[in-house]
Short mmCIF file of C-alpha atoms in Angstrom, two decimals:
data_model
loop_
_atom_site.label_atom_id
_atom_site.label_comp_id
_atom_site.label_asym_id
_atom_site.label_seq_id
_atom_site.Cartn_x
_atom_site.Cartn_y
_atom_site.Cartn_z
CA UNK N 1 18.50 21.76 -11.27
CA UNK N 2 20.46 19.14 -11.73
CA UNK N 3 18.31 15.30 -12.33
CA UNK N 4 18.80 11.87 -12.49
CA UNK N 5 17.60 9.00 -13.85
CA UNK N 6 15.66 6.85 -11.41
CA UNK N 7 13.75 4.03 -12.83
CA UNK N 8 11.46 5.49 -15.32
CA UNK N 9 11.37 9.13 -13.94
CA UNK N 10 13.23 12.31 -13.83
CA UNK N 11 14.48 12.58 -10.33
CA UNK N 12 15.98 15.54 -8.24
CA UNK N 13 17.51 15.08 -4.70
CA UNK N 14 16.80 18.61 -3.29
CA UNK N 15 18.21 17.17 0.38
CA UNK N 16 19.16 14.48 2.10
CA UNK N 17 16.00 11.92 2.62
CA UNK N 18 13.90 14.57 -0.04
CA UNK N 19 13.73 13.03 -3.45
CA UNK N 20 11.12 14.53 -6.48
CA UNK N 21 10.20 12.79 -9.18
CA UNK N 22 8.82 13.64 -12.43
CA UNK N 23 7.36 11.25 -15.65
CA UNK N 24 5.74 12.80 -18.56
CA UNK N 25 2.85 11.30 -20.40
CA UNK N 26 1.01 12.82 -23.03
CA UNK N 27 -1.51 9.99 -23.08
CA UNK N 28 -3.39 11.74 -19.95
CA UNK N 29 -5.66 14.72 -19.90
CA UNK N 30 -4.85 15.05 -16.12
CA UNK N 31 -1.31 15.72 -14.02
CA UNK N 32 -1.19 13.93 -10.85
CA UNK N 33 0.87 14.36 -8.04
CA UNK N 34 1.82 11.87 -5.13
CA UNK N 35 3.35 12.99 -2.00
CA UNK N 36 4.64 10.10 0.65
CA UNK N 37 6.14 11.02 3.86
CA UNK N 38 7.58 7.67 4.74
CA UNK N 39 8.63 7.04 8.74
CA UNK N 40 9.03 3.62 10.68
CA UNK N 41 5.57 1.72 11.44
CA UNK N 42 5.25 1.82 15.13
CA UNK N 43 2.54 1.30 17.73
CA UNK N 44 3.02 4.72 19.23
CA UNK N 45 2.33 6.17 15.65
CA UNK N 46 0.15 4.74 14.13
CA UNK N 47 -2.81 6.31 15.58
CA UNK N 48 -2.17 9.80 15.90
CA UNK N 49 -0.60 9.63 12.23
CA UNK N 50 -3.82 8.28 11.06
CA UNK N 51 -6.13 10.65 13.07
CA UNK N 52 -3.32 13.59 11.73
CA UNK N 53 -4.37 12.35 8.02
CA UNK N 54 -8.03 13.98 9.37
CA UNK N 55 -7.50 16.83 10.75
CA UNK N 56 -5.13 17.42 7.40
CA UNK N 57 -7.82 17.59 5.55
CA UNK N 58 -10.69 19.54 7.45
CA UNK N 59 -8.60 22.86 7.28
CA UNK N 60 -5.12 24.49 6.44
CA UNK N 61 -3.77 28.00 7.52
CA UNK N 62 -5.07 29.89 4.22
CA UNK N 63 -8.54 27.53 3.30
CA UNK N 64 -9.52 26.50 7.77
CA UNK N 65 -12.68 24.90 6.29
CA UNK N 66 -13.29 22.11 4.21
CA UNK N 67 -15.75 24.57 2.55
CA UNK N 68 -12.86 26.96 1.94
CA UNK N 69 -10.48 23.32 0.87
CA UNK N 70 -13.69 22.84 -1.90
CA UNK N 71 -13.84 26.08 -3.19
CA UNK N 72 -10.08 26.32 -3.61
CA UNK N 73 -10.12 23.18 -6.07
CA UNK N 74 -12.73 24.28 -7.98
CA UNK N 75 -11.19 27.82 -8.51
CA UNK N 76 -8.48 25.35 -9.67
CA UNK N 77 -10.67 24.11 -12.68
CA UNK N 78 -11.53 21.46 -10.52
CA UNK N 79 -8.65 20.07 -9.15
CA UNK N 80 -9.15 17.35 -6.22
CA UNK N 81 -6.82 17.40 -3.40
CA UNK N 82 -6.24 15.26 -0.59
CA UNK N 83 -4.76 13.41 2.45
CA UNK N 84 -4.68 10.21 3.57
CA UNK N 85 -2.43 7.39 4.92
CA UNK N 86 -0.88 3.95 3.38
CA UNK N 87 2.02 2.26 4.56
CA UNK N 88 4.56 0.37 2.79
CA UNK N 89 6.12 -2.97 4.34
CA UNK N 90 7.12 -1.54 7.92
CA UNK N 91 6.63 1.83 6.99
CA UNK N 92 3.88 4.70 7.56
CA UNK N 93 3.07 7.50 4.75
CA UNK N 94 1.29 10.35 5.48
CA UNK N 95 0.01 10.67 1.64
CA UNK N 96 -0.44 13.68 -0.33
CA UNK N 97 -2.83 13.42 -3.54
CA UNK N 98 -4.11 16.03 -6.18
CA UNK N 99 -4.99 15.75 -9.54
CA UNK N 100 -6.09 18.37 -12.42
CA UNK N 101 -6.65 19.11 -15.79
CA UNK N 102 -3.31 19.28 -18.30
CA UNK N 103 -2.83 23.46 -19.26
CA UNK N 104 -3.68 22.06 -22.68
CA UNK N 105 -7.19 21.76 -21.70
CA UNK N 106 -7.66 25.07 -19.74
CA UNK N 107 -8.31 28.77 -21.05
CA UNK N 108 -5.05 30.09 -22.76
CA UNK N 109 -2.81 31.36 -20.60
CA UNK N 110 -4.03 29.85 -17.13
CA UNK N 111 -1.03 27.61 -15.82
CA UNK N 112 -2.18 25.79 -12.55
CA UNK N 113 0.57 23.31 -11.78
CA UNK N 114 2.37 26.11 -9.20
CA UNK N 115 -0.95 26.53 -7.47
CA UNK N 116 -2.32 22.84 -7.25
CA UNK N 117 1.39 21.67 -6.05
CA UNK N 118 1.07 24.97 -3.82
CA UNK N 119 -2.14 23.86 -2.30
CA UNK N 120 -1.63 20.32 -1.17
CA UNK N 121 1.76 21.49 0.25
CA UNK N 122 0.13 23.39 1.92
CA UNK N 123 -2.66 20.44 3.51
CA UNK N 124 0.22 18.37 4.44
CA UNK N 125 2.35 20.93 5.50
CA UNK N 126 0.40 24.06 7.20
CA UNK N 127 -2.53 23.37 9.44
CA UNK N 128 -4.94 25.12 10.68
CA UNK N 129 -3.96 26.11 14.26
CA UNK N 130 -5.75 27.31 17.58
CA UNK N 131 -5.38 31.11 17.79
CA UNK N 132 -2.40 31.06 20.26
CA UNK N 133 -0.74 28.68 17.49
CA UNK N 134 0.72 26.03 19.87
CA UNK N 135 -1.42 23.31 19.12
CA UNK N 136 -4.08 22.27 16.67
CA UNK N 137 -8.12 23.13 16.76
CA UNK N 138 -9.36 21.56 19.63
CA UNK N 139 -12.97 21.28 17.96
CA UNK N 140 -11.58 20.08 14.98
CA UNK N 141 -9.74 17.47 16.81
CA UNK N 142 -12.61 16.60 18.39
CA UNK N 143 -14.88 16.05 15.57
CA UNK N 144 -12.29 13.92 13.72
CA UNK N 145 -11.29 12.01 16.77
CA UNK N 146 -15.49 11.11 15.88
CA UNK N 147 -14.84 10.17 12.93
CA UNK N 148 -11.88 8.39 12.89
CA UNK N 149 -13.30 6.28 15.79
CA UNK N 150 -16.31 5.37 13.69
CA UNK N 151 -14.25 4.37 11.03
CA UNK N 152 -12.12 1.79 13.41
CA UNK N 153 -15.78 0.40 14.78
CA UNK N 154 -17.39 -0.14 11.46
CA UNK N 155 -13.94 -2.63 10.58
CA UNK N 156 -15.77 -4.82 12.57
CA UNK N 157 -18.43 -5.16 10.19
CA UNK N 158 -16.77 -5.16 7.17
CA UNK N 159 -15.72 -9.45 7.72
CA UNK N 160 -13.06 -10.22 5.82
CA UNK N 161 -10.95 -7.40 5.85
CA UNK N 162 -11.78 -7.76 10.10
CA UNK N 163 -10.37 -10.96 9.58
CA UNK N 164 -7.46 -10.14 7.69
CA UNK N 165 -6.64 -7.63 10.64
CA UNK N 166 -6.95 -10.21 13.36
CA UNK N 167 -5.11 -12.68 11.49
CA UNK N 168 -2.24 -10.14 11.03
CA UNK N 169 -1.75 -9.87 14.33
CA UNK N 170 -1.07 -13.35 14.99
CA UNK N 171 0.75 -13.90 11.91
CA UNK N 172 3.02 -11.24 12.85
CA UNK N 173 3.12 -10.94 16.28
CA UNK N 174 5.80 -8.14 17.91
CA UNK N 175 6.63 -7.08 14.16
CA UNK N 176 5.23 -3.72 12.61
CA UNK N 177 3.29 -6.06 10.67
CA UNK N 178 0.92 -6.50 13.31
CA UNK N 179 0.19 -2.75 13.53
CA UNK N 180 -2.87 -1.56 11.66
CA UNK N 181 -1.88 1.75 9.69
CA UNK N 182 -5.08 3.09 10.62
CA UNK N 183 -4.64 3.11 14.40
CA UNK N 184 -6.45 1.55 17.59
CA UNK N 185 -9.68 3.35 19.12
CA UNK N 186 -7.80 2.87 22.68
CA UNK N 187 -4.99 5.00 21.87
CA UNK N 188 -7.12 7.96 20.90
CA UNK N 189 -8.04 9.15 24.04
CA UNK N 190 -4.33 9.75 24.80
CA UNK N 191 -3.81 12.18 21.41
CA UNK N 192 -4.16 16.00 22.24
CA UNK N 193 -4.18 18.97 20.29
CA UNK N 194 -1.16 19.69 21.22
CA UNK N 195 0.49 16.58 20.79
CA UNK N 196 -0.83 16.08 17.77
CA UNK N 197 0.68 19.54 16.58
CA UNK N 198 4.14 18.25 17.90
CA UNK N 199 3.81 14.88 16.03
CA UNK N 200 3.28 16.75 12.90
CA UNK N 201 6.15 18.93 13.18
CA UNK N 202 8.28 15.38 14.02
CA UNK N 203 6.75 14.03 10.80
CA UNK N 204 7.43 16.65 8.92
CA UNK N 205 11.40 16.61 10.09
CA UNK N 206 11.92 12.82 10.40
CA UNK N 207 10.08 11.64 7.12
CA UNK N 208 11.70 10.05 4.34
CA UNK N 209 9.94 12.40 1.33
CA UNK N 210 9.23 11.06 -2.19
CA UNK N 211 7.21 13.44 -4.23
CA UNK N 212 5.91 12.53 -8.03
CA UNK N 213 4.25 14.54 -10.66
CA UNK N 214 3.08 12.70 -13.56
CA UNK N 215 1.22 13.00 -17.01
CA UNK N 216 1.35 15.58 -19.50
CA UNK N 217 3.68 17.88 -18.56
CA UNK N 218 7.41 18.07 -19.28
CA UNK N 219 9.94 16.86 -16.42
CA UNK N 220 11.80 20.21 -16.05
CA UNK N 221 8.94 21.94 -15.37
CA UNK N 222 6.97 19.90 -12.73
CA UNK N 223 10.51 19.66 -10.62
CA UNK N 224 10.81 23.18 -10.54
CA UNK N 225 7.53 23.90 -9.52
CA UNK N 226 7.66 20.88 -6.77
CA UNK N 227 10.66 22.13 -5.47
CA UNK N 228 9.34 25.62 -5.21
CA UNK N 229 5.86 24.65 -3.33
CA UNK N 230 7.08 21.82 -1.11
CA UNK N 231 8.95 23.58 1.40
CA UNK N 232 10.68 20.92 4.24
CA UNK N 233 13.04 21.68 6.93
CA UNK N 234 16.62 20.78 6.52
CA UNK N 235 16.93 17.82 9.02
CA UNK N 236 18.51 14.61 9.34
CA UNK N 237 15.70 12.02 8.46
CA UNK N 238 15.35 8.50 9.47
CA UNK N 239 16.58 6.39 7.06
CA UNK N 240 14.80 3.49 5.02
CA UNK N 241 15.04 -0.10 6.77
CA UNK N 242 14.20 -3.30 5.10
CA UNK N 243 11.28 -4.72 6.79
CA UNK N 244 11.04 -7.69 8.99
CA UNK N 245 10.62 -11.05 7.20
CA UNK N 246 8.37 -13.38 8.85
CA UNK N 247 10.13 -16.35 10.46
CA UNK N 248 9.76 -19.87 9.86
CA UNK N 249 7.98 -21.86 12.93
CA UNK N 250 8.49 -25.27 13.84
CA UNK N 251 4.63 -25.95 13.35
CA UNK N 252 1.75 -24.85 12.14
CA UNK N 253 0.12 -22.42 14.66
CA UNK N 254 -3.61 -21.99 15.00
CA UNK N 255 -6.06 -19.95 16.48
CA UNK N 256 -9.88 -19.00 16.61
CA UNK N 257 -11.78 -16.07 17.33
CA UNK N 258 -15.53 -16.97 18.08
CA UNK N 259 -18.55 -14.61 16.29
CA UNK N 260 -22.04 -15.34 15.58
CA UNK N 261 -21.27 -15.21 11.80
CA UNK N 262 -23.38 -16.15 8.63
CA UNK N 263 -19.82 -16.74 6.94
CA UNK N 264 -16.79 -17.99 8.38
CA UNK N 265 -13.23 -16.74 7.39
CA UNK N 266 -10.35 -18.56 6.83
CA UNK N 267 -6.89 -17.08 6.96
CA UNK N 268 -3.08 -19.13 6.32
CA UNK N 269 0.36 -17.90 6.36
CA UNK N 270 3.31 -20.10 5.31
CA UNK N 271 6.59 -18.54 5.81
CA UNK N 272 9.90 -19.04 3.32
CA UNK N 273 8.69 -17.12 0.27
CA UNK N 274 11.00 -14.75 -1.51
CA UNK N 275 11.09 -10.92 -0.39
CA UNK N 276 10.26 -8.61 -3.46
CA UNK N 277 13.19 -7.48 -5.55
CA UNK N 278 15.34 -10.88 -4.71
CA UNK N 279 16.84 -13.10 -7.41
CA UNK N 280 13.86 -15.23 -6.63
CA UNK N 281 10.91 -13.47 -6.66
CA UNK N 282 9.39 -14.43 -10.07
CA UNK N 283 9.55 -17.68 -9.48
CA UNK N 284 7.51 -17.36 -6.17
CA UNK N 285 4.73 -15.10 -8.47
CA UNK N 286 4.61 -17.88 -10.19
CA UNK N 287 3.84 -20.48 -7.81
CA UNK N 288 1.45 -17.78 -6.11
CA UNK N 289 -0.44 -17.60 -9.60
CA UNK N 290 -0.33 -21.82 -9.85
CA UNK N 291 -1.66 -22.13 -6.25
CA UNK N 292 -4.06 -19.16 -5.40
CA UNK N 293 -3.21 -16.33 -6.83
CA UNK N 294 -5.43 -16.14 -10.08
CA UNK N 295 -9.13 -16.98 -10.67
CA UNK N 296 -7.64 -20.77 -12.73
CA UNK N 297 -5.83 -21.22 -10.32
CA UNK N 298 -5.23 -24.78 -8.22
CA UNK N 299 -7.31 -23.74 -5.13
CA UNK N 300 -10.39 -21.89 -7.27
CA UNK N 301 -10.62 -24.85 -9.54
CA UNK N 302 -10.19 -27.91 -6.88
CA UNK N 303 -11.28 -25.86 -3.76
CA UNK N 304 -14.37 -23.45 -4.81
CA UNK N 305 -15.46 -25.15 -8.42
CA UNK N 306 -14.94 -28.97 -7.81
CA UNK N 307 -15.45 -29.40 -4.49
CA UNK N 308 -17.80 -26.09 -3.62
CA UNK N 309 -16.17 -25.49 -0.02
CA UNK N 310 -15.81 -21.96 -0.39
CA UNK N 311 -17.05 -19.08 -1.68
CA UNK N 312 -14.34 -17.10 -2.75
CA UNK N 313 -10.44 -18.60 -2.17
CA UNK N 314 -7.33 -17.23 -3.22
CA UNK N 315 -3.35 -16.41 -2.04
CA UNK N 316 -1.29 -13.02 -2.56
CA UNK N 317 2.48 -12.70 -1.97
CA UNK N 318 3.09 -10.42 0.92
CA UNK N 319 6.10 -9.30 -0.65
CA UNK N 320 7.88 -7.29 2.09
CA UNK N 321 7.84 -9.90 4.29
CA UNK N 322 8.60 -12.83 2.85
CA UNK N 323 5.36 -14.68 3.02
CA UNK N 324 2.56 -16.42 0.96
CA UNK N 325 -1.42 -15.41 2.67
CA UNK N 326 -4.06 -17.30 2.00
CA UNK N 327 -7.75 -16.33 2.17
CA UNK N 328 -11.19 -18.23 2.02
CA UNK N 329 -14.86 -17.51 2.37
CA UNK N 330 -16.77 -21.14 3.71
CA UNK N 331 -20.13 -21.96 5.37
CA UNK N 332 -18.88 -22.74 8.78
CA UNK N 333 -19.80 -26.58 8.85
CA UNK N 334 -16.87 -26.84 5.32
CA UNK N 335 -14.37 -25.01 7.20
CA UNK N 336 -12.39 -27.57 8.30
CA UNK N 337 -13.04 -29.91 4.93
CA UNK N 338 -11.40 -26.31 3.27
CA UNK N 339 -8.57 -25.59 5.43
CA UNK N 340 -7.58 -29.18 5.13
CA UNK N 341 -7.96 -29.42 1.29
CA UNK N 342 -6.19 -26.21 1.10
CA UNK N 343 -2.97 -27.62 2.86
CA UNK N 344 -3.48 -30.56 0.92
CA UNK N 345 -3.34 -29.12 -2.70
CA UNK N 346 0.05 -27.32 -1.58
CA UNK N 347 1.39 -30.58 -0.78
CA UNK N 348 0.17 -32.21 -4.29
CA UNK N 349 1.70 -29.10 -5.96
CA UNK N 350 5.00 -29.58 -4.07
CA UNK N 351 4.64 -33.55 -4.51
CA UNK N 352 3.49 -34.09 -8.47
CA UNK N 353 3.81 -30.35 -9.54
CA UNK N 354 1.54 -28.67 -12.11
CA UNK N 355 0.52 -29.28 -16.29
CA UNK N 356 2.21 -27.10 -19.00
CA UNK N 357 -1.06 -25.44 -19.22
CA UNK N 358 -1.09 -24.32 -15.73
CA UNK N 359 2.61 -22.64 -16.05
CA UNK N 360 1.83 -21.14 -19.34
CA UNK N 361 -1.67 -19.57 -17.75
CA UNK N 362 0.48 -18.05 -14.86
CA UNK N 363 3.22 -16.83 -17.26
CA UNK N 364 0.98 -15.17 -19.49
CA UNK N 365 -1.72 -13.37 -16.60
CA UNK N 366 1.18 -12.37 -14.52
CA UNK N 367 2.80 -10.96 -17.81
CA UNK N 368 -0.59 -9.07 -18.81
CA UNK N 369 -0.79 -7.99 -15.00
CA UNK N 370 2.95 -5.72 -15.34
CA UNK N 371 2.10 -4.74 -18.79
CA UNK N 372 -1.45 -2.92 -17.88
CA UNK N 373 1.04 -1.02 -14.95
CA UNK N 374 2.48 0.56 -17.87
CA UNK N 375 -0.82 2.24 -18.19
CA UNK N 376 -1.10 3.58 -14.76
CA UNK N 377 0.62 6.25 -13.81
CA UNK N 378 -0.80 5.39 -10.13
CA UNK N 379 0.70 2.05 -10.05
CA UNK N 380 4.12 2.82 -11.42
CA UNK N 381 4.33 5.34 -8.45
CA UNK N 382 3.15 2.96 -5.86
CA UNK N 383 5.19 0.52 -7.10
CA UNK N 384 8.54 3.15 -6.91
CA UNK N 385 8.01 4.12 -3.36
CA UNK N 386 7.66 -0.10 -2.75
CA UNK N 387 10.77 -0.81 -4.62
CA UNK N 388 12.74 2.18 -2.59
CA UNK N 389 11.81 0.91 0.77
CA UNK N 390 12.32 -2.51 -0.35
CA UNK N 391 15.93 -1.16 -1.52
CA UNK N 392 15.97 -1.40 -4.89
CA UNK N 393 14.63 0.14 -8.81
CA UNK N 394 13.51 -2.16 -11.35
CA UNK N 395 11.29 -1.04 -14.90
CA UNK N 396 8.42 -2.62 -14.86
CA UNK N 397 9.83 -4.06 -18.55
CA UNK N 398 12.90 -5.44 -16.64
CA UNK N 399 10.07 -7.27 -13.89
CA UNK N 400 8.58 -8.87 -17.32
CA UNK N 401 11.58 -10.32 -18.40
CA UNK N 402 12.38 -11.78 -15.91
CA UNK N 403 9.21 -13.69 -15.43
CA UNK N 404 9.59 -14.84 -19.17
CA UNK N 405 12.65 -16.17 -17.83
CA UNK N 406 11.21 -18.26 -15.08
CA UNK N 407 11.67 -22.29 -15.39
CA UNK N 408 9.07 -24.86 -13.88
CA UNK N 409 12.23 -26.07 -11.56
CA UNK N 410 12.36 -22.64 -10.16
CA UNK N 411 9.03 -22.58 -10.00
CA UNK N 412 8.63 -26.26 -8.14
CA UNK N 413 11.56 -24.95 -5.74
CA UNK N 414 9.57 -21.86 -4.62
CA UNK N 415 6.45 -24.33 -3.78
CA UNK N 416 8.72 -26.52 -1.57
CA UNK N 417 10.70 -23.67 -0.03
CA UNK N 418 6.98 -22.67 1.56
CA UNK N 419 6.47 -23.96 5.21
CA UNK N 420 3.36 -23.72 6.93
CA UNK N 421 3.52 -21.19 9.74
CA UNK N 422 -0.14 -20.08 10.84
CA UNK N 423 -3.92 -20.40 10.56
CA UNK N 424 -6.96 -18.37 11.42
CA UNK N 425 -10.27 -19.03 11.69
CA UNK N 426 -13.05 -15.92 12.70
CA UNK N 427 -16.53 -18.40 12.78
CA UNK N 428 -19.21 -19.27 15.08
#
């Protein structure tokens, strides 16, 4: 089998669109291994994908209970497997997960990497199917159909990330960034067993696949034993698009949704920020960590400490798309005192810039943030399937540098290049 280098990790392209990867760490006492089947982000999608993610898990063609799932793992010396979904800029991943003990740790002799990697091939791959095997188990589809609807309803409690969601939707309005990855009750009704069967095998042919085993085991030997459980057809897959960056408006658009709530939530968006993996990038970290983006930053220290208008206040990069978000917790009668402070400190950071002391804080967190990825195994993965769809592969030692070479012009430039683009506001 013939590898590559690819970022940190021993890499194999078995086909076209089908990449493995492999890093070893002896620091671990577990293996882990991440499977991503990565297709486009689309309305039509997103639901059945998600509700597929359930009925994954409740039952495969060998183990057609989650009983029978549970028993398997633990015959596995405990191993967890499991399904889920994620998505990554504008695209969907049906995500594979398992993780158990290093053979170092285990009774001589008993080598479980074949049958873990064999077993949550064979939940993301082999399903449990109705008798006639044209479609899936209508009861089971039935019962997570349940479940996955009682997931989408209790978003509604759960504030601020219901917030974040409606927010989205406005921010990026006819973009797959307004799609939630986990689906829309309405569209459930129209998902069969069949259908759902068929969507599968689409999946399963379309998908862009990047598959990782990491920890303590040696490269060679967790390729060969990916390639030899994760069986794919031969197909021509979709290929990997850059997502949409959000565009700049010519003002600042706002909107309100009305609830009878204790807290209100405040959401921003301001357009012009650098997309992950450009020249420009650290430089925007940077002004994300000066503004919002740590717990010393601008807006916790003027915002939250100084002038108490919120309870909690911060900014992330959305990296994919080119944007800066803003979030903050207020009592509804300091919401508008916040959101206009909030624009306000931007335009003092753009106007007078920041102290010495607040670019050497950023430098330094955001510089203790990439170095604690080089402790998670989970995070350097994540961050590889990001990277790809973004299209490009950077070491996280190469990211680090290049933040230590960050200068406060760049820095000031990234501020200024930020244009206000929309506000949200979920209160009474």
């Amino acid at each position: 089998m013939r590898t590559t280098r690819y970022r940190e990790f021993e890499s194999v392209l078995v086909q076209p669109g089908v990449r493995l990867f492999a890093l070893e760490s002896r620091k671990y006492k577990t293996v882990r291994s991440d499977v991503f089947l990565l297709e486009p982000l689309t309305q039509n999608n997103a639901t059945a994908n998600a509700l597929l993610s359930y009925v994954l898990r409740a039952g495969t063609e060998h183990h057609p209970t989650r009983r029978d799932l549970a028993r398997a793992g633990e015959e596995l010396f405990g191993a967890s497997v499991s399904v889920g979904i994620t998505r990554f800029g504008d695209f969907h991943a049906l995500a594979g997960h398992a993780e158990f003990p290093s053979d170092r740790f285990l009774p001589k002799g008993a080598h479980e990497l074949q049958r873990v990697l064999e077993l949550l091939a064979e939940m993301l791959t082999r399903p449990a199917l109705a008798p006639d095997g044209t479609s899936l188990r209508d009861e089971t589809l039935t019962q997570e159909k349940f479940q996955l609807e009682q997931d989408l309803r209790g978003i509604a409690d759960e504030k601020p990330q219901f917030a974040m969601l409606e927010a989205q939707k406005r921010i990026y309005a006819g973009s797959p960034g307004a799609i939630y990855e986990g689906g829309r009750i309405e569209d459930l009704g129209a998902v069969t067993a069949r259908s759902l069967l068929e969507r599968h095998r689409a999946l399963l042919s379309n998908a862009q696949v990047m598959a990782f085993i990491t920890g303590p085991v040696t490269p060679t030997r967790a390729l060969a034993a990916m390639a030899s459980a994760l069986k794919l057809p031969r197909a021509r897959r979709l290929p990997l698009m850059r997502s949409q960056r959000l565009p700049d408006r010519a003002r600042l658009a706002r909107d309100k949704l009305s609830q009878a709530v204790e807290q209100a939530h405040l959401v921003l968006a301001w357009s012009g920020a650098p997309a992950y993996g450009s020249r420009d990038y650290p430089a925007a970290q940077m002004a994300d960590a000066i503004f919002g983006g740590l717990s010393v930053s601008r807006l916790f220290k003027v915002v939250r400490e100084e002038h108490g208008l919120a309870y909690a206040v911060s900014t992330h990069l959305a990296g994919s798309r080119g944007a800066l978000i803003g979030y903050a917790a207020v009592a509804p009668d300091k919401l508008e005192s916040a959101a206009r402070l909030i624009h306000r400190e931007l335009s003092r950071l753009v106007r007078h810039g920041f102290s010495s002391d607040e670019f050497d804080a950023a430098r330094h967190s955001l510089i203790e943030a990439k170095r604690s990825q080089l402790d998670s195994l989970g995070v350097r993965v994540v961050d590889t399937v990001f990277q790809t769809v973004m299209g490009f592969a950077r070491k996280p030692e190469t990211e680090i540098r290049a933040i230590e070479r960050v200068r406060p012009e760049q820095v000031r430039a990234a501020l200024k290049s930020l244009k206000p683009h929309t506000e949200f506001r979920l209160a009474p």
